[in-house]
Each structure stands twice: as C-alpha cells, then as structure tokens.
mmCIF file of C-alpha atoms in Angstrom:
data_model
loop_
_atom_site.group_PDB
_atom_site.id
_atom_site.type_symbol
_atom_site.label_atom_id
_atom_site.label_comp_id
_atom_site.label_asym_id
_atom_site.label_seq_id
_atom_site.Cartn_x
_atom_site.Cartn_y
_atom_site.Cartn_z
ATOM 1 C CA UNK A 10 109.512 24.933 107.361
ATOM 2 C CA UNK A 11 106.241 23.267 106.536
ATOM 3 C CA UNK A 12 105.109 20.430 108.798
ATOM 4 C CA UNK A 13 102.785 17.392 108.284
ATOM 5 C CA UNK A 14 101.298 14.757 110.426
ATOM 6 C CA UNK A 15 101.278 11.046 110.429
ATOM 7 C CA UNK A 16 98.080 9.395 111.594
ATOM 8 C CA UNK A 17 97.272 5.692 112.177
ATOM 9 C CA UNK A 18 93.791 4.416 111.628
ATOM 10 C CA UNK A 19 92.995 0.891 113.130
ATOM 11 C CA UNK A 20 91.465 -2.034 111.674
ATOM 12 C CA UNK A 21 88.157 -1.661 113.561
ATOM 13 C CA UNK A 22 87.814 2.053 112.393
ATOM 14 C CA UNK A 23 88.650 1.069 108.846
ATOM 15 C CA UNK A 24 85.581 -1.151 108.435
ATOM 16 C CA UNK A 25 83.389 2.001 108.859
ATOM 17 C CA UNK A 26 84.509 4.226 105.851
ATOM 18 C CA UNK A 27 81.775 6.853 106.427
ATOM 19 C CA UNK A 28 82.959 7.289 110.163
ATOM 20 C CA UNK A 29 86.619 7.555 109.037
ATOM 21 C CA UNK A 30 85.665 9.941 106.198
ATOM 22 C CA UNK A 31 83.592 12.333 108.439
ATOM 23 C CA UNK A 32 85.381 12.010 111.997
ATOM 24 C CA UNK A 33 89.039 11.781 110.978
ATOM 25 C CA UNK A 34 89.792 12.699 107.312
ATOM 26 C CA UNK A 35 87.399 15.661 107.081
ATOM 27 C CA UNK A 36 88.108 16.946 110.685
ATOM 28 C CA UNK A 37 91.984 17.683 111.098
ATOM 29 C CA UNK A 38 92.910 18.308 114.589
ATOM 30 C CA UNK A 39 95.664 20.902 114.393
ATOM 31 C CA UNK A 40 94.739 22.874 111.250
ATOM 32 C CA UNK A 41 91.838 23.680 108.786
ATOM 33 C CA UNK A 42 94.025 22.355 105.890
ATOM 34 C CA UNK A 43 92.599 18.935 104.763
ATOM 35 C CA UNK A 44 95.934 18.174 103.394
ATOM 36 C CA UNK A 45 99.499 18.051 104.864
ATOM 37 C CA UNK A 46 98.812 14.583 106.639
ATOM 38 C CA UNK A 47 99.744 11.041 105.912
ATOM 39 C CA UNK A 48 97.347 8.244 106.842
ATOM 40 C CA UNK A 49 98.621 4.884 107.628
ATOM 41 C CA UNK A 50 95.891 2.153 107.582
ATOM 42 C CA UNK A 51 95.458 -1.208 109.189
ATOM 43 C CA UNK A 52 93.651 -4.073 107.322
ATOM 44 C CA UNK A 53 89.777 -4.268 107.900
ATOM 45 C CA UNK A 54 88.642 -5.919 110.845
ATOM 46 C CA UNK A 55 89.025 -9.688 110.816
ATOM 47 C CA UNK A 56 91.076 -9.899 107.787
ATOM 48 C CA UNK A 57 94.511 -10.190 109.677
ATOM 49 C CA UNK A 58 92.959 -13.049 111.614
ATOM 50 C CA UNK A 59 92.220 -15.040 108.430
ATOM 51 C CA UNK A 60 95.527 -14.109 107.026
ATOM 52 C CA UNK A 61 97.696 -15.029 110.029
ATOM 53 C CA UNK A 62 96.025 -16.294 113.134
ATOM 54 C CA UNK A 63 93.128 -15.198 115.294
ATOM 55 C CA UNK A 64 94.750 -12.885 117.806
ATOM 56 C CA UNK A 65 92.214 -13.940 120.702
ATOM 57 C CA UNK A 66 91.638 -17.605 120.204
ATOM 58 C CA UNK A 67 94.810 -18.732 118.320
ATOM 59 C CA UNK A 68 92.880 -20.217 115.628
ATOM 60 C CA UNK A 69 95.370 -20.832 112.544
ATOM 61 C CA UNK A 70 94.648 -18.591 109.463
ATOM 62 C CA UNK A 71 96.562 -19.109 106.134
ATOM 63 C CA UNK A 72 99.714 -18.667 107.685
ATOM 64 C CA UNK A 73 99.270 -21.054 110.452
ATOM 65 C CA UNK A 74 97.848 -23.816 108.213
ATOM 66 C CA UNK A 75 100.672 -23.295 105.597
ATOM 67 C CA UNK A 76 103.345 -23.404 108.307
ATOM 68 C CA UNK A 77 102.186 -26.728 109.775
ATOM 69 C CA UNK A 78 101.282 -28.680 106.664
ATOM 70 C CA UNK A 79 104.096 -29.261 104.053
ATOM 71 C CA UNK A 80 101.966 -32.008 102.441
ATOM 72 C CA UNK A 81 98.647 -30.492 102.983
ATOM 73 C CA UNK A 82 96.846 -28.105 100.685
ATOM 74 C CA UNK A 83 94.206 -26.947 103.451
ATOM 75 C CA UNK A 84 95.502 -23.501 103.277
ATOM 76 C CA UNK A 85 94.162 -23.073 99.739
ATOM 77 C CA UNK A 86 90.565 -23.325 100.971
ATOM 78 C CA UNK A 87 91.152 -20.675 103.333
ATOM 79 C CA UNK A 88 92.727 -18.548 100.810
ATOM 80 C CA UNK A 89 89.586 -19.042 98.834
ATOM 81 C CA UNK A 90 87.543 -17.958 101.931
ATOM 82 C CA UNK A 91 89.716 -14.950 102.239
ATOM 83 C CA UNK A 92 89.126 -13.967 98.724
ATOM 84 C CA UNK A 93 85.480 -14.250 99.080
ATOM 85 C CA UNK A 94 85.574 -12.197 102.291
ATOM 86 C CA UNK A 95 87.376 -9.392 100.491
ATOM 87 C CA UNK A 96 85.299 -9.445 97.617
ATOM 88 C CA UNK A 97 82.132 -9.111 99.867
ATOM 89 C CA UNK A 98 83.888 -6.083 101.705
ATOM 90 C CA UNK A 99 84.380 -4.628 98.070
ATOM 91 C CA UNK A 100 80.785 -5.128 97.183
ATOM 92 C CA UNK A 101 79.679 -3.684 100.352
ATOM 93 C CA UNK A 102 81.520 -0.214 100.331
ATOM 94 C CA UNK A 103 81.490 0.552 96.690
ATOM 95 C CA UNK A 104 78.209 1.459 94.861
ATOM 96 C CA UNK A 105 79.126 0.939 91.069
ATOM 97 C CA UNK A 106 79.812 -2.347 89.184
ATOM 98 C CA UNK A 107 82.757 -0.744 87.682
ATOM 99 C CA UNK A 108 84.455 0.188 90.766
ATOM 100 C CA UNK A 109 83.826 -3.232 92.403
ATOM 101 C CA UNK A 110 85.312 -4.880 89.259
ATOM 102 C CA UNK A 111 88.385 -2.869 89.816
ATOM 103 C CA UNK A 112 88.684 -3.434 93.367
ATOM 104 C CA UNK A 113 88.306 -7.166 93.064
ATOM 105 C CA UNK A 114 90.953 -7.112 90.214
ATOM 106 C CA UNK A 115 93.391 -5.180 92.383
ATOM 107 C CA UNK A 116 93.184 -7.563 95.342
ATOM 108 C CA UNK A 117 92.539 -10.514 93.261
ATOM 109 C CA UNK A 118 95.681 -10.314 91.473
ATOM 110 C CA UNK A 119 97.536 -10.404 94.857
ATOM 111 C CA UNK A 120 95.722 -13.371 96.195
ATOM 112 C CA UNK A 121 96.431 -15.052 92.880
ATOM 113 C CA UNK A 122 100.212 -14.255 93.051
ATOM 114 C CA UNK A 123 100.125 -15.363 96.789
ATOM 115 C CA UNK A 124 98.781 -18.655 95.905
ATOM 116 C CA UNK A 125 101.303 -19.309 93.152
ATOM 117 C CA UNK A 126 104.106 -18.405 95.408
ATOM 118 C CA UNK A 127 103.027 -20.542 98.346
ATOM 119 C CA UNK A 128 102.252 -23.475 95.982
ATOM 120 C CA UNK A 129 105.680 -23.154 94.378
ATOM 121 C CA UNK A 130 107.301 -22.951 98.057
ATOM 122 C CA UNK A 131 105.338 -25.911 99.170
ATOM 123 C CA UNK A 132 106.403 -28.162 96.245
ATOM 124 C CA UNK A 133 110.064 -27.012 96.630
ATOM 125 C CA UNK A 134 110.017 -27.735 100.406
ATOM 126 C CA UNK A 135 108.759 -31.329 99.771
ATOM 127 C CA UNK A 136 112.429 -32.129 98.801
ATOM 128 C CA UNK A 137 114.620 -32.837 101.571
ATOM 129 C CA UNK A 138 117.123 -30.296 100.763
ATOM 130 C CA UNK A 139 115.037 -27.274 101.380
ATOM 131 C CA UNK A 140 113.270 -26.534 104.757
ATOM 132 C CA UNK A 141 109.987 -24.625 105.003
ATOM 133 C CA UNK A 142 111.012 -23.068 108.240
ATOM 134 C CA UNK A 143 113.782 -21.019 106.739
ATOM 135 C CA UNK A 144 111.037 -19.163 104.667
ATOM 136 C CA UNK A 145 108.347 -18.694 107.139
ATOM 137 C CA UNK A 146 109.173 -15.270 108.158
ATOM 138 C CA UNK A 147 109.124 -13.971 104.664
ATOM 139 C CA UNK A 148 105.650 -15.864 104.044
ATOM 140 C CA UNK A 149 104.174 -14.248 107.109
ATOM 141 C CA UNK A 150 105.312 -10.767 106.072
ATOM 142 C CA UNK A 151 103.793 -11.343 102.553
ATOM 143 C CA UNK A 152 100.653 -12.399 103.869
ATOM 144 C CA UNK A 153 100.404 -9.843 106.415
ATOM 145 C CA UNK A 154 100.835 -7.008 103.819
ATOM 146 C CA UNK A 155 97.893 -8.143 101.751
ATOM 147 C CA UNK A 156 95.264 -6.923 104.387
ATOM 148 C CA UNK A 157 96.627 -3.354 104.472
ATOM 149 C CA UNK A 158 96.975 -3.061 100.600
ATOM 150 C CA UNK A 159 93.371 -4.067 100.302
ATOM 151 C CA UNK A 160 92.182 -1.500 102.701
ATOM 152 C CA UNK A 161 94.579 1.470 101.645
ATOM 153 C CA UNK A 162 93.706 0.968 97.971
ATOM 154 C CA UNK A 163 89.898 0.853 98.563
ATOM 155 C CA UNK A 164 90.021 3.914 100.998
ATOM 156 C CA UNK A 165 91.801 5.924 98.074
ATOM 157 C CA UNK A 166 89.165 5.057 95.523
ATOM 158 C CA UNK A 167 86.431 5.983 98.082
ATOM 159 C CA UNK A 168 88.016 9.147 99.127
ATOM 160 C CA UNK A 169 88.637 10.239 95.334
ATOM 161 C CA UNK A 170 84.790 9.585 94.855
ATOM 162 C CA UNK A 171 84.269 12.166 97.552
ATOM 163 C CA UNK A 172 86.400 14.718 95.974
ATOM 164 C CA UNK A 173 89.361 14.213 98.079
ATOM 165 C CA UNK A 174 92.819 13.933 96.208
ATOM 166 C CA UNK A 175 93.831 10.883 97.985
ATOM 167 C CA UNK A 176 96.968 8.711 96.526
ATOM 168 C CA UNK A 177 97.852 5.021 97.335
ATOM 169 C CA UNK A 178 101.175 4.565 99.025
ATOM 170 C CA UNK A 179 102.114 0.882 98.983
ATOM 171 C CA UNK A 180 105.076 0.351 101.069
ATOM 172 C CA UNK A 181 104.857 -3.463 101.051
ATOM 173 C CA UNK A 182 107.315 -3.901 98.267
ATOM 174 C CA UNK A 183 105.078 -6.114 96.348
ATOM 175 C CA UNK A 184 106.986 -7.706 93.334
ATOM 176 C CA UNK A 185 109.717 -5.348 94.065
ATOM 177 C CA UNK A 186 112.946 -5.883 92.058
ATOM 178 C CA UNK A 187 115.253 -4.060 94.469
ATOM 179 C CA UNK A 188 115.848 -4.539 98.192
ATOM 180 C CA UNK A 189 115.974 -1.149 100.110
ATOM 181 C CA UNK A 190 116.511 0.216 103.618
ATOM 182 C CA UNK A 191 113.460 1.216 105.269
ATOM 183 C CA UNK A 192 114.273 4.850 104.763
ATOM 184 C CA UNK A 193 115.049 4.344 101.254
ATOM 185 C CA UNK A 194 111.590 2.819 100.486
ATOM 186 C CA UNK A 195 109.801 5.520 102.251
ATOM 187 C CA UNK A 196 111.649 8.137 100.504
ATOM 188 C CA UNK A 197 110.944 6.593 97.069
ATOM 189 C CA UNK A 198 107.367 6.164 97.683
ATOM 190 C CA UNK A 199 106.710 9.708 98.656
ATOM 191 C CA UNK A 200 109.314 11.379 96.150
ATOM 192 C CA UNK A 201 106.540 12.609 93.765
ATOM 193 C CA UNK A 202 103.835 13.225 96.208
ATOM 194 C CA UNK A 203 102.918 17.023 97.114
ATOM 195 C CA UNK A 204 101.580 16.856 100.613
ATOM 196 C CA UNK A 205 100.006 20.236 100.216
ATOM 197 C CA UNK A 206 97.621 19.073 97.593
ATOM 198 C CA UNK A 207 97.590 15.263 97.943
ATOM 199 C CA UNK A 208 96.514 12.909 100.651
ATOM 200 C CA UNK A 209 98.582 9.781 100.927
ATOM 201 C CA UNK A 210 97.019 6.650 102.135
ATOM 202 C CA UNK A 211 99.788 4.340 103.049
ATOM 203 C CA UNK A 212 100.125 0.710 104.213
ATOM 204 C CA UNK A 213 101.008 0.025 107.712
ATOM 205 C CA UNK A 214 103.658 -2.517 106.639
ATOM 206 C CA UNK A 215 106.759 -1.378 104.764
ATOM 207 C CA UNK A 216 109.308 -3.971 103.121
ATOM 208 C CA UNK A 217 112.979 -3.135 103.742
ATOM 209 C CA UNK A 218 116.121 -5.059 103.376
ATOM 210 C CA UNK A 219 115.714 -6.298 106.757
ATOM 211 C CA UNK A 220 112.302 -7.506 106.300
ATOM 212 C CA UNK A 221 108.655 -6.175 106.715
ATOM 213 C CA UNK A 222 108.490 -3.341 109.373
#
C-alpha cells in the first residue's frame, strides 16, 4: 500500500511564498519524493480578520458588519477594501501582468458573487417574514471560504511556475449544485488526482451537507 501525508500551512507562513516553497514544499520530511503529499492551506495573514472579525481585538469584518446592519450598506465598503488588499497581494507575489490579471479575475469573480449574494439576502431580510439570523451561519461559512480559495489558487500558480505539478483542490463547494457529505466532497475532489505525480493544494474549509467544516 502506498501512503501519503496531509500537511497544514498556516496563514502567517502563507504570506511568504518563497519560504513555504523552499522550507516545506521542497523539503519533504519523511521521503525524498516531492509528491504523495497533500497541502491544506490557510488564508493569507490578515485576510480572515477582514472577512470575519479581528481575532485579537474583535473589530468587525465584513461578516460582523453585515450581521449587525440589515439596513446599512457599510459592509460593502469593507468588501471593496478586501478586494483592494487581495489584488495588492496578487500584484506583490506574481511577476507578470498576465498572471496578475488571471489571479485578479479568479478572486474578483468570487467577491462579485459574494456582494450580489449578500445584497440579495439583505434586501430579502428587510421584509418582516424573513430573519437574517437564520442565514448568518451560512454567510459566515461563505465568507470564510474566500480567503483560503484565494491563497490556494495563488499557490498552485506559483508552484507551477517553479516546475512543480501542483493542482488546485477547491473543497468549498462554491456554486455547487449538489449537497454532499464531507467524505463525498473529498472523494469527488480527489477522484482524478494522481498523488504520485501531482501535488494537491487544498482549501482548509470543505463544504458538506452539514455546513462548512
């Protein structure tokens, strides 16, 4: 039986791609083989704070502002600030205009979809028959997944540029048309991946029928 490992990379580390590549990706601990490993990544440092809330001082991010302001669009300004920060990260880590454009398009589409979804939900919940509180856990899950999709996608592009056969594994269920158990979601995502010659970079959040895990 051939074994593989699953390794987690935290947000602070993710902010330094060269260090991650040289000290983690290119230095497997238990074998000489670069592959037969799965990497689960966090969002870049500070991004989750902007998406949800600051983990140290409790300052509200997009989620906190949206949750407490049914009739206030202040969260939209925070979403614009998040987009600017994510685009700045892209511009800092990629060295060609073409790749920056692709990276901006990837995360920009998710941010646009998020804004549309939140605006529709906010408008719906301004009517008395609908409660925002009933949807907040789903909103939080959706927002939390954005940061990891951003960092995972970017990391795959950078590794491919460096000659490593990395593949993006999006477990967030973004725009999914089917609810699955966690096991089903993971099995489907990895079904076509050959761990002997491909290096999966996966989101830490995985969508399941029970919510985001």
